[in-house]
Coordinates of C-alpha atoms in Angstrom, one line a residue:
Chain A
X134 CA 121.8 86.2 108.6
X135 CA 122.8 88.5 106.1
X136 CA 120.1 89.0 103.2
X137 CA 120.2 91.4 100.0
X138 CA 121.8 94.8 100.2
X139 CA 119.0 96.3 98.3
X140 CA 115.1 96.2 99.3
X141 CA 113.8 96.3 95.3
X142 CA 115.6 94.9 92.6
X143 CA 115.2 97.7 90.0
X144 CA 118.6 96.7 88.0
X145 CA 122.0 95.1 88.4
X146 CA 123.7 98.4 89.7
X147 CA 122.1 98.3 92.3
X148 CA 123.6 94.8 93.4
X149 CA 126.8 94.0 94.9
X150 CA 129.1 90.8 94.2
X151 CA 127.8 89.2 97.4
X152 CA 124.0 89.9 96.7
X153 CA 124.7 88.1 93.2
X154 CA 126.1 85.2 95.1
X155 CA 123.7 84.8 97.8
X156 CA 121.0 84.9 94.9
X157 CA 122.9 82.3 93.0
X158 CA 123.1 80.0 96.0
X159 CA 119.7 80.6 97.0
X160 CA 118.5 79.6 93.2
X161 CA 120.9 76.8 93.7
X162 CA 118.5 75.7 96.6
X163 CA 115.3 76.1 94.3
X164 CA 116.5 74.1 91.5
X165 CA 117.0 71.1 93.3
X166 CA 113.3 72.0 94.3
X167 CA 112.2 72.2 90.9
X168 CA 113.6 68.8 90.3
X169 CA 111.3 67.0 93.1
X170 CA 108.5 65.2 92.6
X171 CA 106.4 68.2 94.6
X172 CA 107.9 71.3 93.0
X173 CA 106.5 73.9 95.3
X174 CA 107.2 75.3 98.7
X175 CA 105.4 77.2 101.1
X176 CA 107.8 80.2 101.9
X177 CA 105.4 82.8 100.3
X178 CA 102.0 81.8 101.0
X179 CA 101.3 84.8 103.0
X180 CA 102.6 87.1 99.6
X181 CA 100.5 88.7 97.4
X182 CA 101.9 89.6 94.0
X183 CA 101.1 91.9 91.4
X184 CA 102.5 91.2 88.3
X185 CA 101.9 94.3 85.9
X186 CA 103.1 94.5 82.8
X187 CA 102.8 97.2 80.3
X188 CA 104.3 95.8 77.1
X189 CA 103.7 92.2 75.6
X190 CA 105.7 89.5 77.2
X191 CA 105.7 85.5 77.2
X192 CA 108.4 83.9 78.5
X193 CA 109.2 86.5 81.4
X194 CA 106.1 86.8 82.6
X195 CA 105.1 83.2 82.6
X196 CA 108.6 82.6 84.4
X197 CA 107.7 85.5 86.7
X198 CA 104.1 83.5 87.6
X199 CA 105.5 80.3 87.8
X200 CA 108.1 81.1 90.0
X201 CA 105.8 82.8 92.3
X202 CA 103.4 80.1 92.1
X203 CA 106.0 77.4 93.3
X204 CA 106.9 79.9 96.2
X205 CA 102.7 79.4 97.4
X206 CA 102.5 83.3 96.7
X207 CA 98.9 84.6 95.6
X208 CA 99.3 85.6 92.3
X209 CA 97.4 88.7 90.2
X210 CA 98.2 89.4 86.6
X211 CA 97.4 93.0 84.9
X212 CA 98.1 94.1 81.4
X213 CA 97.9 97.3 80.1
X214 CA 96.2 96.7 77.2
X215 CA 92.9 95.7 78.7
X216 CA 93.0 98.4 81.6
X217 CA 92.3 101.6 82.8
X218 CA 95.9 102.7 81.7
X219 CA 94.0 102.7 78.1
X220 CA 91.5 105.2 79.8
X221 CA 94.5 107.7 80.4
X222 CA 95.0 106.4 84.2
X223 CA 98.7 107.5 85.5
X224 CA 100.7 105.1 86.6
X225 CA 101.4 105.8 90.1
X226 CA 97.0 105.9 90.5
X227 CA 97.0 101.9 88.5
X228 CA 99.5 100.6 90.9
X229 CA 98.6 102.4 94.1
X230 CA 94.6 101.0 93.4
X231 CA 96.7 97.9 92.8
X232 CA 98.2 98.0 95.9
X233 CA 95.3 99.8 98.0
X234 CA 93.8 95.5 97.6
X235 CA 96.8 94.4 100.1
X236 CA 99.3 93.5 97.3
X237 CA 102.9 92.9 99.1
X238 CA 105.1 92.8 95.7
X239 CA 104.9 94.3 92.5
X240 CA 106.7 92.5 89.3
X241 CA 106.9 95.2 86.3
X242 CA 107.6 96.0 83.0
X243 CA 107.6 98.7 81.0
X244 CA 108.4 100.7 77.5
X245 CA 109.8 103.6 79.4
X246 CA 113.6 103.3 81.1
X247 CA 113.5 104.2 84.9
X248 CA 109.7 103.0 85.5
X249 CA 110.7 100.8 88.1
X250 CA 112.9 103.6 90.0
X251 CA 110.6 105.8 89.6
X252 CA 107.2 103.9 91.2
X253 CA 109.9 102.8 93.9
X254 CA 109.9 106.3 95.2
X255 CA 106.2 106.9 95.3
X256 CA 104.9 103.6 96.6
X257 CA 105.3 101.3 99.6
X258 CA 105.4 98.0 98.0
X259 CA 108.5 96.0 97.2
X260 CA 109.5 96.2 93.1
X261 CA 111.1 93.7 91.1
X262 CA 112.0 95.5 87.5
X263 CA 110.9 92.8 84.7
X264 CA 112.2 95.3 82.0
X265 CA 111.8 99.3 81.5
X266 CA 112.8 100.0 78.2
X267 CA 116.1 99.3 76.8
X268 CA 117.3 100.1 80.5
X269 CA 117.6 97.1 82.4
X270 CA 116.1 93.3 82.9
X271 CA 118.4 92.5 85.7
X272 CA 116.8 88.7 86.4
X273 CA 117.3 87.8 82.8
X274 CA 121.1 88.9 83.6
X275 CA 121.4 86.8 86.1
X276 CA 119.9 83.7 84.5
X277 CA 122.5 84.6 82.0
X278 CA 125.2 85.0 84.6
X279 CA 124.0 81.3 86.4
X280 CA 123.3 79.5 83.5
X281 CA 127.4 80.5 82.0
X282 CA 128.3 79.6 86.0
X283 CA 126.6 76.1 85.4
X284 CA 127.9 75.2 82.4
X285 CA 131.7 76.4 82.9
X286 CA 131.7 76.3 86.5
X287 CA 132.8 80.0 87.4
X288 CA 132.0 83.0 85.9
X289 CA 135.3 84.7 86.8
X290 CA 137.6 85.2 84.0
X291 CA 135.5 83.6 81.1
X292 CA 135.2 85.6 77.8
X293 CA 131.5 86.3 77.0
X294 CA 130.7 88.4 74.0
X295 CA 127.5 90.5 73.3
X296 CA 126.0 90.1 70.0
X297 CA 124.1 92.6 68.2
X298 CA 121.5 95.2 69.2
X299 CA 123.3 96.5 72.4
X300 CA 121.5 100.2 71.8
X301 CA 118.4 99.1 72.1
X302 CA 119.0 96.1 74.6
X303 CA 118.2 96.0 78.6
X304 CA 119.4 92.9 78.5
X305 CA 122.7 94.1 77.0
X306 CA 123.5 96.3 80.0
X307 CA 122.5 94.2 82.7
X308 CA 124.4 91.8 81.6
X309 CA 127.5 93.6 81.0
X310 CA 127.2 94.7 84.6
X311 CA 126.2 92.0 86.3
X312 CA 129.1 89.8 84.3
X313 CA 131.9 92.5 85.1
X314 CA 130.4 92.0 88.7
X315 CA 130.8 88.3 88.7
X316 CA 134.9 89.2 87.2
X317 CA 134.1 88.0 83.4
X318 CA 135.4 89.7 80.3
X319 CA 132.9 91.2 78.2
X320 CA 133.1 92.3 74.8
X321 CA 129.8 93.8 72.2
X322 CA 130.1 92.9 69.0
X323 CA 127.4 94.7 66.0
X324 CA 127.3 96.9 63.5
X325 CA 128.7 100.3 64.5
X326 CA 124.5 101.9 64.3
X327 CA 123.9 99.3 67.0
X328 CA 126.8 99.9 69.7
X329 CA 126.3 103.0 71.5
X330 CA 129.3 105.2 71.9
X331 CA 129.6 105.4 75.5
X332 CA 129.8 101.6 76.0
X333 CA 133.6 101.8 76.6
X334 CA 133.1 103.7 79.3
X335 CA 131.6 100.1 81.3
X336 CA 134.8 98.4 80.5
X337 CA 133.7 96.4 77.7
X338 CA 135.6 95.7 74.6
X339 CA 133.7 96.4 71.1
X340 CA 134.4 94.4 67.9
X341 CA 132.2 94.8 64.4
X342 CA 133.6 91.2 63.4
X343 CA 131.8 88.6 64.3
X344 CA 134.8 86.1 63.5
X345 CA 137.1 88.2 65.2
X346 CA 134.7 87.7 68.5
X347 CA 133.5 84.4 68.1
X348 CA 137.4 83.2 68.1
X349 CA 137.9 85.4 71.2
X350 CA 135.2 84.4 73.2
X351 CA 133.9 81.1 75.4
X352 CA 130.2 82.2 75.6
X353 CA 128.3 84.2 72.8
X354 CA 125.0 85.7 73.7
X355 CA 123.0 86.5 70.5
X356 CA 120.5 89.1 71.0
X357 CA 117.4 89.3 69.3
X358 CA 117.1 91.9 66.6
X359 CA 114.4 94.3 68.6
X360 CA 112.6 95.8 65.4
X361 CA 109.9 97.0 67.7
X362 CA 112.2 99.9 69.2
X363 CA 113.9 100.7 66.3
X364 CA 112.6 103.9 65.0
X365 CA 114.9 104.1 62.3
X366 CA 116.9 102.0 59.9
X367 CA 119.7 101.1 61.7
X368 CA 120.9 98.8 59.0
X369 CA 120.1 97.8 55.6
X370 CA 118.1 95.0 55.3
X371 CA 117.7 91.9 57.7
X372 CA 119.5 90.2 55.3
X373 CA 122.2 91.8 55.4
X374 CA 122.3 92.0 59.0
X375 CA 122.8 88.2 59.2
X376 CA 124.9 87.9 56.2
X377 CA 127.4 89.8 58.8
X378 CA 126.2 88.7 62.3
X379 CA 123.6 86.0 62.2
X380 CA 125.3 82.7 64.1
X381 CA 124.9 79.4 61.9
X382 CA 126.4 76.4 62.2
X383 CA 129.2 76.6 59.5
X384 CA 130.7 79.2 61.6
X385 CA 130.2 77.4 64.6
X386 CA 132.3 74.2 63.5
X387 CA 135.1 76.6 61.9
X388 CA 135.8 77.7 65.3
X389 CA 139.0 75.5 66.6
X390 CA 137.6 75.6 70.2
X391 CA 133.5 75.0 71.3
X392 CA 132.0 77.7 72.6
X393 CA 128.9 78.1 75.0
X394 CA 125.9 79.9 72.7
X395 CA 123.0 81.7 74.3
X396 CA 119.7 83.8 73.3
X397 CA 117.7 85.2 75.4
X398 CA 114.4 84.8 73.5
X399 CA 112.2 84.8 71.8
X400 CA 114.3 83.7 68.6
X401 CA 114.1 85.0 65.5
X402 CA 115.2 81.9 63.4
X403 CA 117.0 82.5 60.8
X404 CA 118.2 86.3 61.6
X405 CA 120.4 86.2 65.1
X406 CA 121.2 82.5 64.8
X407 CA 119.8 79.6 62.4
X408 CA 117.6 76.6 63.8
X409 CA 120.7 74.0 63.9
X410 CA 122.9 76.4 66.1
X411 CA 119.5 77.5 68.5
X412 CA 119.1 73.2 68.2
X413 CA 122.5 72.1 68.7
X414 CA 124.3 70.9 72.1
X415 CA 126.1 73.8 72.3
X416 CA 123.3 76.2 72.7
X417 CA 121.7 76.5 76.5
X418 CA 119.1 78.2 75.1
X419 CA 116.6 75.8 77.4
X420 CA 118.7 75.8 79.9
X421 CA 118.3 79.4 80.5
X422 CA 114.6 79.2 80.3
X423 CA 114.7 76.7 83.6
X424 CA 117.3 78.6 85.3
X425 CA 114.9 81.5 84.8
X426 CA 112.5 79.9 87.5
X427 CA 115.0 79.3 90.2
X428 CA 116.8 82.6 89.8
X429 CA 113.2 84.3 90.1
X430 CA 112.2 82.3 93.0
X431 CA 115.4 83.4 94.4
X432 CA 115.2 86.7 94.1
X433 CA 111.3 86.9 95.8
X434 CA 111.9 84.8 98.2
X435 CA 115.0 86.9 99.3
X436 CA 113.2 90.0 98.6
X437 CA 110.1 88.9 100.4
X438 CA 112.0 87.9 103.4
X439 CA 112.7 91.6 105.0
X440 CA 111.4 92.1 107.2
X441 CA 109.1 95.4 106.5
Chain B
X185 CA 126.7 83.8 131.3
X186 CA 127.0 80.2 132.8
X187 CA 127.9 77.4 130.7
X188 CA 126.8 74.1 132.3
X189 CA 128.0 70.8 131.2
X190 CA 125.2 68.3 131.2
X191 CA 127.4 65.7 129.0
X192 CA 131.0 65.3 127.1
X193 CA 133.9 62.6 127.2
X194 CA 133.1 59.0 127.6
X195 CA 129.1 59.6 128.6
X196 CA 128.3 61.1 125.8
X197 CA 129.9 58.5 123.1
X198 CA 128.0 55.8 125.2
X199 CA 124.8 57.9 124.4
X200 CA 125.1 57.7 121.1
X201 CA 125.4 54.0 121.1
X202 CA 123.0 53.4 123.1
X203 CA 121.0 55.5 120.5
X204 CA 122.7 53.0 117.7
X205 CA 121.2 49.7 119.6
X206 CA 117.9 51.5 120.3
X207 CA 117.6 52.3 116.4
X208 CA 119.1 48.7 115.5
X209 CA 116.3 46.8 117.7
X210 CA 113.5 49.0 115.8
X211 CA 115.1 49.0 112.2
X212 CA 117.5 45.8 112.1
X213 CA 119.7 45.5 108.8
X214 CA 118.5 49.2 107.8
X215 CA 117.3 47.8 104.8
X216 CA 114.4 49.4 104.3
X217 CA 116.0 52.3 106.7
X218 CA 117.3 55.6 105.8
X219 CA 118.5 58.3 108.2
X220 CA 117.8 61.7 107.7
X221 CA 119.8 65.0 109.4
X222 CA 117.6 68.4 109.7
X223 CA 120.2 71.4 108.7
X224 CA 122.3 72.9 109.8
X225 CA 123.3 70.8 112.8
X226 CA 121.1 67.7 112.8
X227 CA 123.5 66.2 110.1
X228 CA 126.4 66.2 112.3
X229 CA 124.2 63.9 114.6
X230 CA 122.8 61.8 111.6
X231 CA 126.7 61.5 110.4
X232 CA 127.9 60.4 113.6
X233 CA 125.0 58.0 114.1
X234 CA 125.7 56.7 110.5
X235 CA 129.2 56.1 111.3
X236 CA 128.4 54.3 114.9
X237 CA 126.1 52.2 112.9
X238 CA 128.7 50.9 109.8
X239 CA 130.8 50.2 112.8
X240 CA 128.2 48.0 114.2
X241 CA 127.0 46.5 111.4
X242 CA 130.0 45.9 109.1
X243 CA 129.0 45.6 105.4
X244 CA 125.3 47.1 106.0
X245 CA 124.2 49.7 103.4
X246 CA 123.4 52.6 106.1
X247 CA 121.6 55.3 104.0
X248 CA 122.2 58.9 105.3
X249 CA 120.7 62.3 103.9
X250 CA 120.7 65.9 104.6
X251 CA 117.6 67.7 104.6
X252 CA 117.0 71.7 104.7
X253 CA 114.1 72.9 105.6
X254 CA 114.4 76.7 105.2
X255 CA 111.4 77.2 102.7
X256 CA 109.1 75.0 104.8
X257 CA 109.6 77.4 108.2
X258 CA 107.0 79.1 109.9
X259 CA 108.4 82.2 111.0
X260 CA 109.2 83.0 107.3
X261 CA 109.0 87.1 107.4
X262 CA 109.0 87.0 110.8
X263 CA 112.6 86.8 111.8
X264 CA 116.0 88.0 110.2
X265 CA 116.8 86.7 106.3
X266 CA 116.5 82.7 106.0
X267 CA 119.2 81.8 103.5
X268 CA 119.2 77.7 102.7
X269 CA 121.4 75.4 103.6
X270 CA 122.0 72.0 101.1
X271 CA 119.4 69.8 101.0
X272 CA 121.0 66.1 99.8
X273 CA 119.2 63.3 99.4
X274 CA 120.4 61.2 96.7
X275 CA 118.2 58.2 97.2
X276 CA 114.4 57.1 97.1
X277 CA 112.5 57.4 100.4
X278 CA 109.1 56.5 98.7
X279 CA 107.8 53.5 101.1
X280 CA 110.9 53.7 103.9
X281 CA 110.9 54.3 107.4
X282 CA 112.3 57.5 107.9
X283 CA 114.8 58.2 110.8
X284 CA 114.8 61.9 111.0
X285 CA 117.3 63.5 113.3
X286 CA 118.2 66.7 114.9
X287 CA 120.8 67.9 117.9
X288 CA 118.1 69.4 120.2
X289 CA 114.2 69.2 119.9
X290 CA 112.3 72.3 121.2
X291 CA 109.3 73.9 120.2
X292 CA 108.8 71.1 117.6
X293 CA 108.3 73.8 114.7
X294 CA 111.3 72.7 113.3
X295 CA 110.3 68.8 112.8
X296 CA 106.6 70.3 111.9
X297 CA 108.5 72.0 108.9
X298 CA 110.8 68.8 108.6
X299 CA 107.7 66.4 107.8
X300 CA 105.9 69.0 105.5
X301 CA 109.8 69.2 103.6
X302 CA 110.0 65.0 103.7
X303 CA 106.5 64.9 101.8
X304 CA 108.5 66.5 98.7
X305 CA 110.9 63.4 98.6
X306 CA 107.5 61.4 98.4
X307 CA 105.9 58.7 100.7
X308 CA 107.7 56.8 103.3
X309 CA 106.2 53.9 105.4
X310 CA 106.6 55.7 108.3
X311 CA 108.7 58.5 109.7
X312 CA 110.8 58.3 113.9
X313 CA 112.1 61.3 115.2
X314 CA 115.5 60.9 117.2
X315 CA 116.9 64.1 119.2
X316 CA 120.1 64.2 121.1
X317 CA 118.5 66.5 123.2
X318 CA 115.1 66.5 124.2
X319 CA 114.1 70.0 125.9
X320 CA 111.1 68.9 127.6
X321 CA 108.0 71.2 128.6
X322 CA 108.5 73.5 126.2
X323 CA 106.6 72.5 123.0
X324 CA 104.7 74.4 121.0
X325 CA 103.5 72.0 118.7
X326 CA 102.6 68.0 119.8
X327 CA 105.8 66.6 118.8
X328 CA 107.4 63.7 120.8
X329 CA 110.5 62.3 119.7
X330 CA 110.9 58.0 119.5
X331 CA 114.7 58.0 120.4
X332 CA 115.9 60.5 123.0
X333 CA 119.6 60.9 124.4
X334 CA 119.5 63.3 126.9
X335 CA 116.1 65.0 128.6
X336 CA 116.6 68.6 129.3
X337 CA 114.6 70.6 131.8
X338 CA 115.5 74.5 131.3
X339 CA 113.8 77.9 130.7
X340 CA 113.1 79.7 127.5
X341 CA 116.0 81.9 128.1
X342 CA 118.0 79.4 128.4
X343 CA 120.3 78.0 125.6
X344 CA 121.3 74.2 124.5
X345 CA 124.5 73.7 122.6
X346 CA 125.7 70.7 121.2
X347 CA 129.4 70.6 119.9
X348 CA 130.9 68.2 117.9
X349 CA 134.3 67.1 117.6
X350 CA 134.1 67.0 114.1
X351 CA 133.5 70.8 113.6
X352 CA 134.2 72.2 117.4
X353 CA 136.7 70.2 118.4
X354 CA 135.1 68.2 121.3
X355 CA 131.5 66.4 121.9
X356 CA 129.6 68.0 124.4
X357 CA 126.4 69.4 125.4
X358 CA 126.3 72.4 127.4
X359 CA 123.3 74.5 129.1
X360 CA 123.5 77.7 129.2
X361 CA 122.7 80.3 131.1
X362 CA 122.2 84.1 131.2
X363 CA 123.0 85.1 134.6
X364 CA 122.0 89.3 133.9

């Protein structure tokens, strides 16, 4: 049987339509696992993997261990902060020592873009990208991508607009790409400081009117306003910023249709979107959370089962 | 290659009612029943049996699932990609006497992997195994099935097919053979 095209997942370029499928139907398989009354399965309980992360993370990495957890995999954690990598250690040495105690996968994530790629080439062990910079998070876009196919039934020729900091957003890109994959229409919308200008060029639309794309679109992603890579002012106040692009529920019932609203966490209430749009029945907010799970489980258990 | 018939046509519907009695005789009214089918082809058995059954027992409740049991395999990493098949059991099996069903028993890894997938479901009363085919002598695990349709004597490089009108056109079960 045919299994991924690909023998890391370091981004969503690197996937074809059919990979995206086959990891779609496999997570299909581990949701209905999720809702048993024993949520775990065996497949991985000869896997060892390493999840290293070199920047803070919650929700990622906790889906990350979880998921590996319900696959039966042996699970090691490693964080930068408290390691060697403080001592000046490279990070080819961290992960090879890592590796040298029979580890099978590595899960990482890191500030820089192209970390993944670039420990791909210099190590034997399989690697799953969990973010490298504002690069790519490729399993967050295809939670993203599975949670709009739940909930509308197809991704194919739904409108799904991108809202706010696309320059400094992985998850921005690997969405677009894995959503033009899937056939969707994409759109960015944000203040002109926050759009690069090559976006175009991946066959996205770009609107600065938040109206103008909300009335376009079925789905709206609102991305979180990443103040931590923002080395500059990119625009005037916070204030101001969701004065012009912040989602609240006024703007939400003006609509004349009900659209689909998303965040892909954590939330800053109150700036991307206000507590009774991130609370109402229109947001799958939670939704993508669980979906997380089974698309990771999904992914290593497809990954895991080359055979070396 | 030699393809051996070792039953089709009128023998092997009679099998399978003779399987339906057998299973009525143990299991009644299939009240406290259910049947389940191993993927990928032990549910066109378990749907066929269903079917025979309803017949048999007009206005019975005959409970019939599908069960996968591609993340419960042994030979995970050790054999080309696994990708899942539809596991669909939309009822309770918690205290029931599990039918389990598959087209040809073998090694037995397969039902090993079936029983470990069952205990997700929860905790029936007690769990049969029924196998259109039983290749005999060639078990790898202690597994003996309760309801048998056909015993098979044949070497490992031999092959078992079972074809199903349903999806091949025609019931049959065919041995065979590579003659290189």
């Amino acid at each position: 049987m045919a299994g991924l095209s690909t023998r890391h997942l370091l981004g969503i370029k690197d996937l074809n339509p059919a990979d995206i499928q086959l990891i779609f139907e496999t997570a299909d398989n581990f949701k209905t696992v999720l809702n048993r009354p024993i949520k775990k399965v065996p497949s991985l309980r000869d896997v060892t993997i390493a999840n290293i992360f070199f920047e803070n993370s919650t929700r990622t990495r906790l889906s990350f261990e979880l998921a590996e957890k319900r696959l039966s995999a042996d699970v090691v954690n490693f964080a930068a902060s408290s390691s060697s990598v403080s001592k000046g250690e490279t990070l080819i040495d961290t992960v090879n020592n890592i590796l040298a105690m029979k580890v099978d996968m590595v899960v990482m994530r890191h500030p820089y873009a192209g970390a993944g790629i670039f420990l791909s080439k210099h190590v034997k062990a399989q690697i799953v990208n969990a973010g490298d910079g504002a690069h790519e998070h490729p399993t967050q876009a295809l939670l993203d991508a599975f949670s709009i196919r739940e909930k509308l039934g197809d991704v194919a020729g739904k409108k799904v607009v991108i809202v706010g900091d696309i320059l400094h957003s992985r998850v921005a890109l690997s969405n677009i790409l894995c959503l033009k994959h899937l056939g969707a229409e994409v759109m960015v919308c944000g203040p002109t400081t926050l759009i690069p200008k090559y976006i175009g060029s991946l066959g996205v639309k770009v609107e600065h009117n938040l109206m103008k794309a909300l009335n376009w679109c079925d789905v709206a992603n609102m991305l979180r306003i990443q103040l931590e890579r923002q080395d500059i002012k990119y625009f005037p106040s916070l204030r101001e910023y969701t004065m012009l692009y912040g989602l609240n529920k006024q703007i939400l019932d003006s609509l004349d249709k009900e659209i689909i609203v998303m965040h892909p966490g954590p939330i800053n209430r109150g700036v991307e979107i206000t507590s009774d749009v991130a609370d109402s029945k229109q947001s799958i907010i939670l939704d993508q959370v669980e979906n997380g799970v089974a698309i990771r489980m999904a992914v290593l258990f497809l990954l895991a089962g080359q055979t070396p | 290659m030699q393809n051996l018939t070792l039953l089709d046509g009128q023998k092997f519907q009679i099998t399978l009612q003779r399987l339906c009695r057998q299973l009525i005789e143990n299991h009644n009214d299939f009240s406290e029943s259910v049947l389940i089918g191993i993927q990928p082809r032990g549910i066109y058995l378990a749907k066929r049996i269903a079917e025979e059954l309803r017949k048999i027992l007009p206005g019975k409740t005959i409970l019939q699932g599908d069960l996968d049991i591609t993340f419960y395999r042994d030979d995970f990493r050790r054999r080309d990609q696994l990708v899942p098949n539809q596991t669909k059991i939309d009822f309770i099996i918690e205290g029931k006497k599990v039918i389990m069903m598959d087209d040809v028993l073998w090694t037995g890894r397969t039902i090993r992997a079936a029983m470990d997938a069952l205990q997700a479901f929860g905790r029936p009363e007690k769990i049969e195994l029924l196998a259109l085919v039983d290749r005999r002598y060639s078990r790898h695990i202690p597994v003996e099935a309760d309801y048998v349709g056909i015993e098979v004597d044949s070497i490992a490089s031999q092959k078992v097919v079972v074809s199903w009108i349903e999806t091949d056109g025609e019931d049959r079960i065919t041995l065979i053979s590579d003659t290189k």
